[in-house]
XYZ file of C-alpha atoms in Angstrom:
721
model
C -0.002 0.000 0.000
C 2.817 2.363 0.906
C 4.398 2.076 -2.512
C 1.249 2.597 -4.538
C 1.775 6.246 -5.438
C 4.080 5.543 -8.375
C 2.962 2.025 -9.225
C 1.345 3.037 -12.508
C 4.434 4.915 -13.620
C 6.789 2.149 -12.617
C 4.880 -0.615 -14.333
C 4.414 1.420 -17.486
C 8.006 2.582 -17.887
C 10.311 0.511 -15.741
C 9.342 -2.791 -17.267
C 9.655 -1.600 -20.826
C 12.627 -3.147 -22.556
C 15.745 -1.450 -21.182
C 18.098 0.578 -23.331
C 19.790 -1.657 -25.877
C 23.483 -0.930 -26.122
C 23.419 -0.556 -29.878
C 21.119 -0.697 -32.904
C 21.567 -0.124 -36.604
C 19.566 3.123 -36.849
C 21.461 4.717 -34.007
C 24.840 3.661 -35.364
C 24.036 5.019 -38.816
C 23.030 8.353 -37.310
C 26.245 8.478 -35.288
C 28.335 7.729 -38.354
C 26.703 10.509 -40.345
C 27.196 13.071 -37.556
C 30.867 12.228 -37.115
C 31.517 12.618 -40.848
C 30.304 16.224 -40.619
C 32.610 17.139 -37.724
C 36.026 18.703 -37.808
C 38.716 17.242 -35.564
C 38.433 20.298 -33.303
C 34.662 19.796 -32.950
C 35.148 16.122 -32.127
C 37.741 16.838 -29.480
C 35.534 19.581 -28.051
C 33.040 16.874 -27.086
C 35.665 14.925 -25.142
C 36.420 17.407 -22.369
C 34.593 19.903 -20.214
C 34.155 23.512 -21.215
C 33.239 24.345 -17.609
C 32.760 22.464 -14.352
C 29.763 20.396 -15.440
C 29.242 20.945 -19.183
C 30.806 19.946 -22.490
C 30.806 22.003 -25.695
C 27.962 22.217 -28.176
C 28.187 21.839 -31.956
C 25.410 24.173 -32.957
C 25.331 23.528 -36.707
C 24.788 19.801 -36.071
C 22.118 20.313 -33.410
C 24.345 18.921 -30.640
C 23.789 20.972 -27.475
C 26.006 21.342 -24.445
C 25.917 18.174 -22.380
C 24.855 18.888 -18.807
C 26.155 16.698 -15.988
C 25.269 16.908 -12.301
C 26.272 15.330 -9.034
C 23.346 13.495 -7.596
C 23.525 10.040 -6.022
C 20.653 10.994 -3.682
C 19.400 14.286 -5.107
C 20.192 16.725 -7.905
C 22.924 19.074 -6.678
C 22.421 22.837 -6.636
C 23.774 24.890 -9.546
C 27.495 25.667 -9.481
C 29.230 28.554 -11.178
C 30.484 27.494 -14.566
C 34.154 28.115 -13.892
C 34.682 27.721 -10.138
C 33.434 25.585 -7.273
C 31.208 28.246 -5.754
C 27.449 27.842 -5.822
C 25.651 30.089 -8.291
C 23.277 31.433 -5.650
C 20.102 30.622 -7.557
C 16.772 30.494 -5.788
C 15.198 27.842 -8.016
C 17.681 24.968 -7.644
C 16.463 23.277 -4.453
C 15.508 19.635 -4.887
C 14.202 16.525 -3.177
C 16.855 15.004 -0.909
C 16.830 11.267 -0.280
C 18.693 9.392 2.438
C 22.145 8.479 1.048
C 23.408 5.147 -0.242
C 23.872 3.138 2.939
C 20.341 4.088 4.005
C 18.956 2.994 0.632
C 20.669 -0.352 1.097
C 19.391 -0.638 4.677
C 15.827 -0.718 3.369
C 16.585 -3.911 1.395
C 13.636 -2.822 -0.746
C 14.122 -2.989 -4.507
C 10.867 -1.126 -5.089
C 12.238 1.855 -3.188
C 15.410 1.857 -5.293
C 13.191 2.033 -8.395
C 11.207 4.909 -6.888
C 14.407 6.789 -6.131
C 15.525 6.328 -9.732
C 12.231 7.622 -11.092
C 12.171 10.664 -8.788
C 15.784 11.658 -9.394
C 15.312 11.160 -13.119
C 12.249 13.416 -13.121
C 14.042 16.085 -11.110
C 17.187 15.901 -13.234
C 15.114 16.436 -16.379
C 13.239 19.334 -14.817
C 16.627 20.888 -14.069
C 17.684 20.126 -17.670
C 20.419 17.686 -16.684
C 21.500 14.928 -19.043
C 23.747 12.810 -16.814
C 23.339 12.133 -13.096
C 26.598 11.088 -11.441
C 25.677 8.007 -9.438
C 25.063 5.601 -7.914
C 28.294 5.211 -5.963
C 28.757 1.484 -5.502
C 32.240 0.964 -4.114
C 32.497 -1.800 -1.533
C 32.485 -0.727 2.118
C 35.862 -2.288 2.901
C 36.900 -0.234 5.933
C 34.589 1.317 8.527
C 36.724 4.475 8.289
C 36.175 5.354 4.622
C 34.756 8.867 4.439
C 32.432 8.038 1.564
C 30.865 4.927 3.081
C 27.644 6.881 3.594
C 27.384 7.424 -0.192
C 28.049 3.787 -1.021
C 25.682 0.899 -0.437
C 27.085 -2.144 1.269
C 29.939 -4.508 1.992
C 28.156 -7.165 -0.078
C 28.375 -7.208 -3.891
C 25.067 -9.032 -4.388
C 23.033 -6.508 -2.395
C 24.826 -3.688 -4.226
C 24.077 -5.249 -7.599
C 20.366 -5.764 -7.018
C 19.786 -2.232 -5.757
C 21.901 -0.683 -8.515
C 20.122 -2.553 -11.305
C 16.724 -1.329 -10.158
C 17.853 2.252 -9.557
C 19.681 2.584 -12.884
C 16.911 1.092 -15.006
C 14.324 3.349 -13.408
C 16.446 6.489 -13.685
C 17.207 5.932 -17.353
C 13.522 5.614 -18.245
C 13.418 9.365 -17.576
C 15.849 10.153 -20.434
C 18.732 10.695 -18.026
C 21.978 8.730 -18.139
C 23.158 7.187 -14.896
C 26.910 7.179 -14.297
C 27.966 4.408 -11.931
C 31.084 5.198 -9.902
C 33.976 4.866 -9.005
C 35.585 2.290 -11.280
C 37.382 0.661 -9.505
C 38.723 0.065 -5.939
C 38.075 3.558 -4.573
C 37.592 2.115 -1.089
C 39.377 4.793 0.925
C 39.693 8.544 0.722
C 43.128 8.496 2.352
C 45.617 9.232 -0.468
C 42.833 8.611 -2.985
C 44.496 10.675 -5.717
C 47.699 8.642 -5.744
C 47.346 5.364 -3.828
C 48.134 2.255 -5.867
C 45.669 -0.567 -5.139
C 46.565 -4.199 -5.691
C 44.420 -7.239 -5.058
C 44.056 -10.768 -6.338
C 42.127 -11.318 -9.533
C 39.731 -13.434 -7.539
C 38.974 -10.628 -5.084
C 38.460 -8.255 -8.003
C 36.041 -10.617 -9.720
C 34.102 -11.838 -6.685
C 33.932 -8.688 -4.550
C 34.828 -5.450 -6.333
C 33.564 -5.986 -9.893
C 30.088 -7.578 -9.580
C 28.257 -4.307 -8.931
C 29.825 -2.672 -11.971
C 29.233 -5.706 -14.153
C 25.586 -5.895 -13.094
C 25.144 -2.163 -13.728
C 26.508 -2.559 -17.272
C 25.297 -5.994 -18.340
C 21.987 -6.237 -16.490
C 20.949 -2.598 -16.070
C 22.423 -1.169 -19.286
C 23.994 1.787 -17.510
C 25.051 4.496 -19.951
C 27.936 5.979 -17.966
C 30.857 4.709 -15.910
C 33.175 7.009 -13.937
C 36.838 6.123 -13.555
C 38.255 6.385 -10.034
C 41.105 8.607 -8.842
C 43.385 5.887 -7.549
C 45.869 3.702 -9.351
C 45.091 0.048 -9.928
C 48.007 -2.368 -10.264
C 50.384 0.409 -11.118
C 48.329 2.546 -13.506
C 45.775 5.258 -12.846
C 42.265 3.931 -13.371
C 41.636 6.453 -16.158
C 44.637 5.185 -18.143
C 44.431 1.524 -17.182
C 44.033 -0.600 -20.293
C 42.857 -3.648 -18.339
C 40.011 -1.696 -16.776
C 39.017 0.483 -19.716
C 39.511 -1.951 -22.582
C 39.699 -5.562 -21.400
C 36.947 -5.388 -18.803
C 34.622 -2.542 -19.806
C 34.711 -2.803 -23.587
C 35.717 -6.386 -24.370
C 34.197 -8.408 -21.529
C 31.218 -6.326 -20.426
C 30.523 -5.009 -23.965
C 30.044 -1.508 -22.598
C 29.045 0.933 -25.352
C 28.396 3.962 -23.161
C 30.624 6.769 -21.914
C 33.651 6.092 -19.745
C 34.384 9.418 -18.063
C 36.904 10.553 -15.502
C 36.221 11.635 -11.994
C 36.897 15.355 -11.672
C 40.645 15.965 -12.104
C 41.440 12.251 -12.420
C 43.165 12.395 -15.828
C 46.967 12.398 -15.930
C 47.868 11.854 -19.571
C 46.683 12.229 -23.138
C 47.923 9.151 -24.983
C 47.669 6.613 -22.167
C 44.152 7.673 -21.206
C 42.983 7.868 -24.815
C 44.320 4.444 -25.729
C 42.984 2.883 -22.513
C 39.408 3.720 -23.474
C 38.585 6.882 -21.543
C 36.024 8.969 -23.446
C 35.478 12.132 -21.442
C 37.807 14.259 -19.314
C 36.125 16.318 -16.603
C 37.308 18.678 -13.894
C 41.000 18.932 -14.713
C 42.525 21.717 -12.655
C 43.972 23.712 -15.544
C 42.665 27.229 -16.020
C 42.587 27.075 -19.814
C 40.262 24.345 -21.049
C 42.291 24.076 -24.255
C 45.223 22.852 -22.174
C 43.360 19.832 -20.828
C 44.712 16.397 -21.816
C 41.769 15.678 -24.128
C 41.832 19.169 -25.684
C 44.653 20.672 -27.779
C 47.152 17.996 -26.672
C 44.821 15.360 -28.126
C 44.466 17.269 -31.393
C 48.257 17.500 -31.567
C 48.639 13.772 -30.841
C 46.323 12.957 -33.770
C 48.066 15.394 -36.097
C 51.452 13.895 -35.225
C 50.190 10.339 -35.746
C 50.588 9.239 -32.125
C 46.845 8.580 -31.853
C 44.650 7.541 -34.746
C 41.651 9.729 -35.472
C 39.563 6.557 -35.354
C 40.226 6.477 -31.590
C 38.751 9.978 -31.311
C 35.803 8.913 -33.459
C 35.194 5.967 -31.143
C 34.969 8.294 -28.157
C 32.661 10.735 -29.918
C 30.481 7.804 -30.976
C 30.177 6.622 -27.366
C 29.027 10.074 -26.256
C 26.614 10.471 -29.173
C 25.198 7.024 -28.473
C 24.300 8.048 -24.932
C 22.908 11.365 -26.146
C 20.674 9.564 -28.616
C 19.537 6.975 -26.072
C 18.497 9.762 -23.702
C 17.004 11.883 -26.512
C 19.413 14.795 -26.045
C 19.428 15.196 -29.830
C 15.636 14.890 -30.008
C 14.516 17.375 -27.333
C 10.862 17.494 -28.386
C 10.464 13.824 -27.449
C 12.232 14.003 -24.075
C 10.717 13.706 -20.641
C 10.231 17.218 -19.248
C 10.292 16.115 -15.626
C 8.970 17.580 -12.383
C 10.502 18.632 -9.096
C 9.651 18.830 -5.391
C 6.225 17.279 -5.791
C 4.312 15.767 -2.876
C 4.911 12.359 -4.444
C 8.657 12.970 -4.489
C 8.638 14.025 -0.859
C 6.619 10.950 0.060
C 9.181 8.765 -1.697
C 11.956 10.409 0.343
C 9.924 9.873 3.522
C 9.315 6.182 2.807
C 12.988 5.674 2.069
C 13.916 7.157 5.443
C 11.278 5.135 7.295
C 12.288 1.808 5.798
C 15.980 2.485 6.346
C 15.622 2.716 10.143
C 17.224 -0.290 11.838
C 16.068 -1.319 15.307
C 19.192 -2.691 16.998
C 17.931 -3.086 20.565
C 14.507 -2.866 22.221
C 14.720 -3.913 25.851
C 11.355 -4.617 27.498
C 9.686 -3.450 24.269
C 10.121 0.202 25.232
C 9.521 0.996 21.577
C 7.203 1.991 20.108
C 6.604 4.763 22.598
C 3.067 5.186 23.903
C 2.808 8.870 23.043
C -0.599 9.277 24.661
C 0.820 8.200 28.036
C 4.027 10.231 27.946
C 3.808 13.640 29.605
C 7.405 14.737 29.026
C 10.320 13.743 26.809
C 13.948 14.874 26.819
C 15.357 15.397 23.343
C 19.138 15.441 23.625
C 22.004 15.803 21.196
C 23.382 18.094 18.519
C 21.981 15.745 15.892
C 18.465 16.502 17.119
C 18.753 19.942 15.545
C 21.500 19.576 12.935
C 20.667 19.373 9.235
C 22.777 17.053 7.090
C 21.567 17.290 3.485
C 24.018 20.090 2.670
C 27.173 18.201 3.690
C 29.574 15.638 2.309
C 30.991 17.656 -0.641
C 29.969 16.165 -4.019
C 26.858 14.494 -2.596
C 25.572 17.570 -0.782
C 22.037 18.634 -1.660
C 20.265 21.974 -1.417
C 17.099 20.429 -0.082
C 13.795 22.250 -0.492
C 13.482 21.746 3.265
C 14.903 19.432 5.919
C 12.976 18.374 8.992
C 15.107 17.732 12.076
C 14.065 15.320 14.845
C 13.361 18.160 17.307
C 11.224 19.985 14.729
C 9.232 16.821 14.034
C 8.728 16.007 17.699
C 7.645 19.569 18.458
C 5.236 19.752 15.528
C 3.678 16.368 16.190
C 3.611 16.264 20.014
C 4.516 19.706 21.326
C 0.949 20.416 22.393
C 0.375 17.090 24.155
C 3.617 16.750 26.125
C 6.495 18.759 27.543
C 9.549 18.618 25.280
C 12.796 19.313 27.124
C 15.747 19.912 24.813
C 19.445 19.845 25.687
C 22.271 20.014 23.154
C 24.370 17.471 25.050
C 27.497 17.858 22.924
C 28.823 20.530 20.641
C 30.312 20.740 17.183
C 32.377 23.883 17.670
C 35.874 25.041 16.833
C 36.900 25.116 20.481
C 35.863 21.473 20.800
C 37.229 20.320 17.449
C 40.982 20.159 17.115
C 42.957 18.936 14.145
C 46.015 16.733 14.295
C 49.155 17.463 12.290
C 47.766 15.690 9.220
C 44.579 17.791 9.249
C 42.284 15.089 10.618
C 39.626 15.721 13.244
C 40.316 14.971 16.874
C 37.047 15.329 18.730
C 37.220 13.208 21.859
C 36.894 16.049 24.378
C 34.045 15.875 26.886
C 32.013 19.031 27.514
C 30.759 18.424 31.053
C 28.698 21.591 31.151
C 26.568 20.388 28.240
C 26.363 16.902 29.724
C 25.132 18.278 33.052
C 22.449 20.275 31.261
C 21.360 17.099 29.450
C 21.213 15.126 32.700
C 18.938 17.763 34.244
C 16.505 17.467 31.324
C 16.659 13.664 31.370
C 15.875 13.475 35.094
C 12.693 15.499 34.787
C 11.372 13.650 31.719
C 9.440 10.408 31.356
C 11.671 9.309 28.474
C 15.039 10.514 27.157
C 15.947 10.269 23.472
C 19.557 10.981 22.544
C 20.240 11.778 18.889
C 23.897 10.856 18.585
C 26.356 9.738 15.918
C 28.347 11.572 13.263
C 27.968 14.490 10.890
C 29.654 15.462 7.651
C 32.849 16.429 9.440
C 33.292 12.649 9.474
C 31.091 11.108 6.771
C 32.454 13.045 3.826
C 34.322 12.893 0.586
C 38.079 13.723 0.686
C 39.117 12.227 4.029
C 38.681 9.130 6.162
C 37.931 8.966 9.862
C 40.724 8.340 12.359
C 38.731 5.867 14.470
C 35.309 4.280 14.989
C 34.487 5.950 18.299
C 31.623 8.340 18.898
C 33.101 11.876 18.756
C 32.504 14.914 20.967
C 32.375 12.874 24.185
C 29.047 11.343 23.202
C 29.729 8.004 24.854
C 30.116 9.743 28.203
C 27.005 11.828 27.494
C 24.888 8.739 26.781
C 26.175 6.896 29.838
C 25.341 9.835 32.119
C 21.881 10.341 30.595
C 21.136 6.641 30.976
C 22.078 6.831 34.655
C 19.670 9.731 35.081
C 16.811 8.124 33.172
C 16.579 4.338 32.730
C 14.190 4.880 29.838
C 16.894 6.182 27.516
C 16.680 5.609 23.776
C 19.614 6.344 21.462
C 19.178 7.147 17.768
C 22.397 6.966 15.770
C 22.638 9.395 12.864
C 25.570 8.195 10.742
C 26.469 6.465 7.505
C 29.420 4.356 8.693
C 29.984 1.772 11.444
C 30.635 3.053 14.964
C 31.836 1.436 18.179
C 28.692 0.899 20.244
C 29.903 -1.450 22.994
C 30.255 1.431 25.463
C 26.591 2.405 25.182
C 24.670 -0.657 23.928
C 24.345 -2.361 27.324
C 23.432 0.878 29.111
C 20.390 2.031 27.163
C 16.899 0.616 26.742
C 16.707 0.964 22.971
C 19.076 1.624 20.102
C 17.999 2.684 16.610
C 20.218 3.355 13.599
C 18.545 6.275 11.837
C 21.155 7.183 9.162
C 21.140 10.584 7.460
C 17.469 10.594 6.623
C 17.294 13.194 3.865
C 14.739 16.004 3.822
C 12.130 13.977 5.742
C 14.597 12.661 8.334
C 12.881 14.042 11.423
C 9.369 13.031 10.418
C 10.502 9.520 9.533
C 12.432 8.773 12.719
C 9.824 10.272 15.048
C 7.091 8.269 13.317
C 9.150 5.088 13.788
C 9.754 5.839 17.466
C 6.069 6.591 18.057
C 4.801 3.497 16.265
C 3.028 5.360 13.495
C 5.524 3.544 11.296
C 7.417 0.354 12.056
C 11.154 -0.301 11.716
C 12.027 -2.732 8.939
C 15.607 -1.881 8.010
C 18.518 -4.305 8.104
C 22.186 -3.432 8.370
C 23.923 -3.360 4.959
C 27.289 -3.704 6.693
C 28.784 -5.419 9.733
C 29.303 -3.330 12.869
C 32.471 -4.604 14.593
C 32.960 -4.414 18.339
C 36.250 -2.634 17.688
C 38.069 -1.456 14.587
C 40.692 -4.169 15.053
C 38.059 -6.817 14.242
C 37.540 -5.427 10.746
C 39.555 -7.441 8.190
C 41.545 -4.662 6.524
C 42.565 -3.355 9.942
C 43.135 -6.749 11.568
C 45.693 -7.475 8.847
C 47.247 -4.013 8.824
C 46.095 -3.576 5.238
C 44.713 -0.054 5.612
C 45.574 2.614 4.498
C 48.674 1.025 3.005
C 52.356 1.913 3.022
C 54.380 4.171 0.742
C 51.201 5.083 -1.196
C 50.483 1.426 -1.939
C 47.763 -0.750 -0.451
C 47.323 -4.477 -0.959
C 43.942 -6.002 -0.136
C 45.371 -8.786 1.996
C 41.974 -9.887 3.295
C 41.252 -10.901 -0.309
C 37.663 -12.174 -0.669
C 36.974 -12.126 3.067
C 35.327 -8.714 3.226
C 32.675 -7.826 5.789
C 30.559 -10.697 7.072
C 32.574 -13.145 4.962
C 35.529 -12.435 7.266
C 33.545 -12.566 10.521
C 31.780 -15.805 9.533
C 34.814 -17.612 8.220
C 37.100 -16.571 11.077
C 34.462 -17.183 13.759
C 34.578 -13.587 15.039
C 31.542 -12.218 16.869
C 30.698 -8.650 15.756
C 28.672 -6.112 17.688
C 25.903 -6.436 15.102
C 26.020 -8.696 12.053
C 25.331 -7.883 8.431
C 21.605 -8.106 7.648
C 20.559 -7.556 11.282
C 17.480 -5.631 12.354
C 14.661 -6.147 14.854
C 10.937 -5.442 14.506
C 7.995 -4.332 16.628
C 6.315 -7.618 15.759
C 7.460 -11.231 15.426
C 7.696 -13.630 12.510
C 7.696 -17.378 12.087
C 9.439 -18.949 9.101
C 8.535 -22.573 8.462
C 8.458 -25.385 5.907
C 11.711 -24.290 4.274
C 12.609 -26.608 1.413
C 14.215 -26.624 -2.012
C 12.340 -27.886 -5.049
C 14.791 -30.797 -5.379
C 18.053 -32.050 -3.899
C 20.281 -32.543 -6.958
C 20.951 -29.871 -9.576
C 22.770 -29.530 -12.853
C 24.976 -26.669 -13.947
C 22.204 -24.885 -15.867
C 19.504 -25.366 -13.244
C 17.883 -22.848 -10.957
C 17.368 -23.656 -7.292
C 14.019 -22.635 -5.829
C 13.726 -22.393 -2.056
C 10.161 -22.152 -0.789
C 9.037 -21.267 2.735
C 6.086 -19.972 4.705
C 6.360 -16.780 6.713
C 3.776 -15.635 9.230
C 3.407 -12.487 11.293
C 2.872 -13.921 14.782
C 2.769 -10.570 16.551
C 0.163 -7.894 17.107
C 1.286 -5.220 14.667
C 2.006 -4.952 10.969
C 5.641 -5.385 10.058
C 8.135 -6.491 7.441
C 10.846 -9.119 7.518
C 13.809 -9.386 5.163
C 14.452 -13.061 4.549
C 17.990 -13.678 3.334
C 19.216 -16.751 1.468
C 22.907 -17.580 1.751
C 24.903 -20.398 0.176
C 28.193 -22.058 1.101
C 30.238 -24.934 -0.309
C 30.931 -27.879 2.018
C 34.381 -28.991 0.820
C 35.809 -26.473 -1.636
C 39.251 -26.949 -3.136
C 40.054 -23.289 -2.437
C 39.287 -20.968 0.443
C 35.677 -19.842 0.243
C 33.557 -17.863 2.707
C 31.373 -19.913 5.007
C 28.395 -18.441 3.223
C 27.493 -15.689 0.759
C 24.256 -13.809 0.154
C 22.526 -15.080 -2.998
C 18.884 -13.933 -2.682
C 16.578 -11.934 -0.420
C 13.019 -10.643 -0.204
C 11.338 -8.040 1.954
C 7.910 -9.283 2.984
C 5.179 -7.083 4.497
C 2.617 -8.850 6.691
C -0.379 -7.844 8.788
C -0.902 -9.520 12.198
C -1.723 -13.182 11.662
C -1.067 -12.976 7.916
C 0.941 -15.745 6.247
C 2.546 -15.912 2.815
C 4.392 -18.536 0.822
C 7.568 -17.133 -0.692
C 10.002 -18.402 -3.334
C 13.665 -17.412 -3.463
C 15.724 -18.474 -6.461
C 19.435 -19.037 -7.053
C 21.017 -19.951 -10.365
C 23.444 -22.812 -9.897
C 25.951 -20.820 -11.951
C 25.929 -18.203 -9.190
C 27.485 -20.759 -6.834
C 30.749 -20.536 -8.760
C 34.041 -19.074 -7.597
C 36.635 -17.378 -9.772
C 39.422 -19.831 -10.583
C 42.665 -17.947 -11.059
C 44.354 -21.007 -12.573
C 41.980 -21.071 -15.529
C 40.999 -17.374 -15.456
C 37.334 -18.303 -15.383
C 34.383 -19.124 -13.173
C 34.266 -22.644 -11.772
C 31.575 -24.705 -10.075
C 32.849 -27.780 -8.305
C 30.461 -30.722 -8.091
C 29.470 -31.740 -4.613
C 27.528 -30.510 -1.625
C 26.428 -26.950 -0.974
C 24.521 -25.715 2.057
C 21.672 -23.231 1.735
C 20.943 -21.018 4.734
C 17.649 -19.225 5.250
C 18.294 -16.371 7.632
C 17.184 -13.023 9.015
C 20.801 -11.854 9.356
C 24.231 -13.275 8.652
C 24.189 -14.719 12.198
C 20.529 -15.610 12.719
C 20.089 -18.784 10.677
C 16.497 -19.993 10.543
C 17.226 -23.218 8.675
C 19.966 -24.868 6.663
C 20.025 -27.869 4.400
C 22.323 -29.427 1.796
C 21.860 -29.634 -1.963
C 24.063 -31.416 -4.458
C 25.459 -30.029 -7.689
C 26.243 -32.652 -10.301
């Protein structure tokens, strides 16, 4: 019922045949256009003429190409030639919760809705390319851009990306999946050289990109800043030619991240199509500008290479109707439907981590006073994080929502609790934040408010001084003395609830045992406050599941346990190999604070009669696992049932289990459904480095039906012939 508002649109456009990568009519049109271009006009299409545009060719009806940041909202207008905002009054947009929150919903329908909304808003703002989604693996809890990304698991990333990209591109906007590849830390991101095994690349770091290209038909791919096996990603022949063009048959535009190009010939020959953001004042001096013209004239680069790049850009323009403006989607912006989509995304992202004595949902009619504590109760977050920042039409904070909804029926006692201020924040010699100081004056004020209130709610966590592009965090601890704050508030009021606002894992051991309830609320976008207050009050129910593992301490996390972050001498080797996230914790028998896929509910569920359709399968078969699920509680809720698979006696190291299917199921009290989850036997393969191909070994596999990576409901063997 909650997803009905765009059902007609989604079924009419999303399930149309997706963009084909090539067709004869399009290719003929491209050929004819290129024949009419001079070399200078061709090269003018291959680099920016400003921060977010490329040059037009007026006599051929080719307009400027407009690109925009926007993984969770269309970014406000920038000045053409510097990084200052243009100061327009008509460039506010709908702001969704960022990537990790989208993944926490585990709801593919919501990822489609996001794609539709952002596509409509991009078209209204006359944008042609939306730079996102960001799908790099969450390898380290410290990565500053974790909040933009989706998950530590490549399968979850792939499923969400496919649905988002397909939906977005139905609106005549090109998605640009990023950052290809291995941009898993911001520390030294411009120069660090990443190495990993081919197996880790294929099993962990490539699947999301492959799915985006092969299954979703994404029209843009952005090359990462870092080096990969010795060469910058933008001039890496293995990435740009062997993988993208030859293996994945990518026919779209391979563009650079902003200022990620370092050469003319290497980048051109490696398959890069479009250079953006190079920090050279004169656009003619960019690598794909006059130097490229000179390279062609001197015979160092064939003009056919330039033609190939122009063709890739024209192909995307034609697919998104840039050259046929009268037939394009016109779009809409900031509609009630868009705001409702943002609200639902925030609601379904909320993860209930602890609920002692069922303190949640709060009985708002019986509560006479509530203490709202924490800087995050009043702080807005949409405008932070650098490239992902959004000029939201509005942003509701938790305190605003609580006051609007319940200010007349109860006493609301606010205390800031901790402070984000220059006298609290100090920077170490390398420019990183050091924010462990405790402000006892603010804590004492919070304790006073907690003591005189029926319930205390602490809005804690991070902000975009931590979750941000350009730098990583120094540690996983709560900053600004928040752990001490929460402990003192909990002493003063045993009915203390903590809501974590953050996009990356945090150490929670110091507070988890001391509070009655713990909710992970993420950065909730423009409707953040309304969504989280409605979840706390029971108007909505929590149904999110963690898209990453939360370790007890940073030293549990694989990259840090092995000393493989952030690398040495500007080089980092992924020594944990394929054991990323829950794969590491499972296989090594390490108990995390909260496992991947974890999340509680206000109701209860019973999963029964789990069985596969048969016991023995061939290589081309599909395994169907059927089960019954019943809501055995008193309120409506949703459960995410996860299907994992593991091989019993592999010839190589394999994780104990890997996510292969999932479904989010909504049930009323007493309602029961029969659900099918399907796995292709081919998806049980591992990448065999000896043969440079995927391999399925005959023998026994175990299928696990679960509600998290740790909570296994049932397991049973199947045999592959």
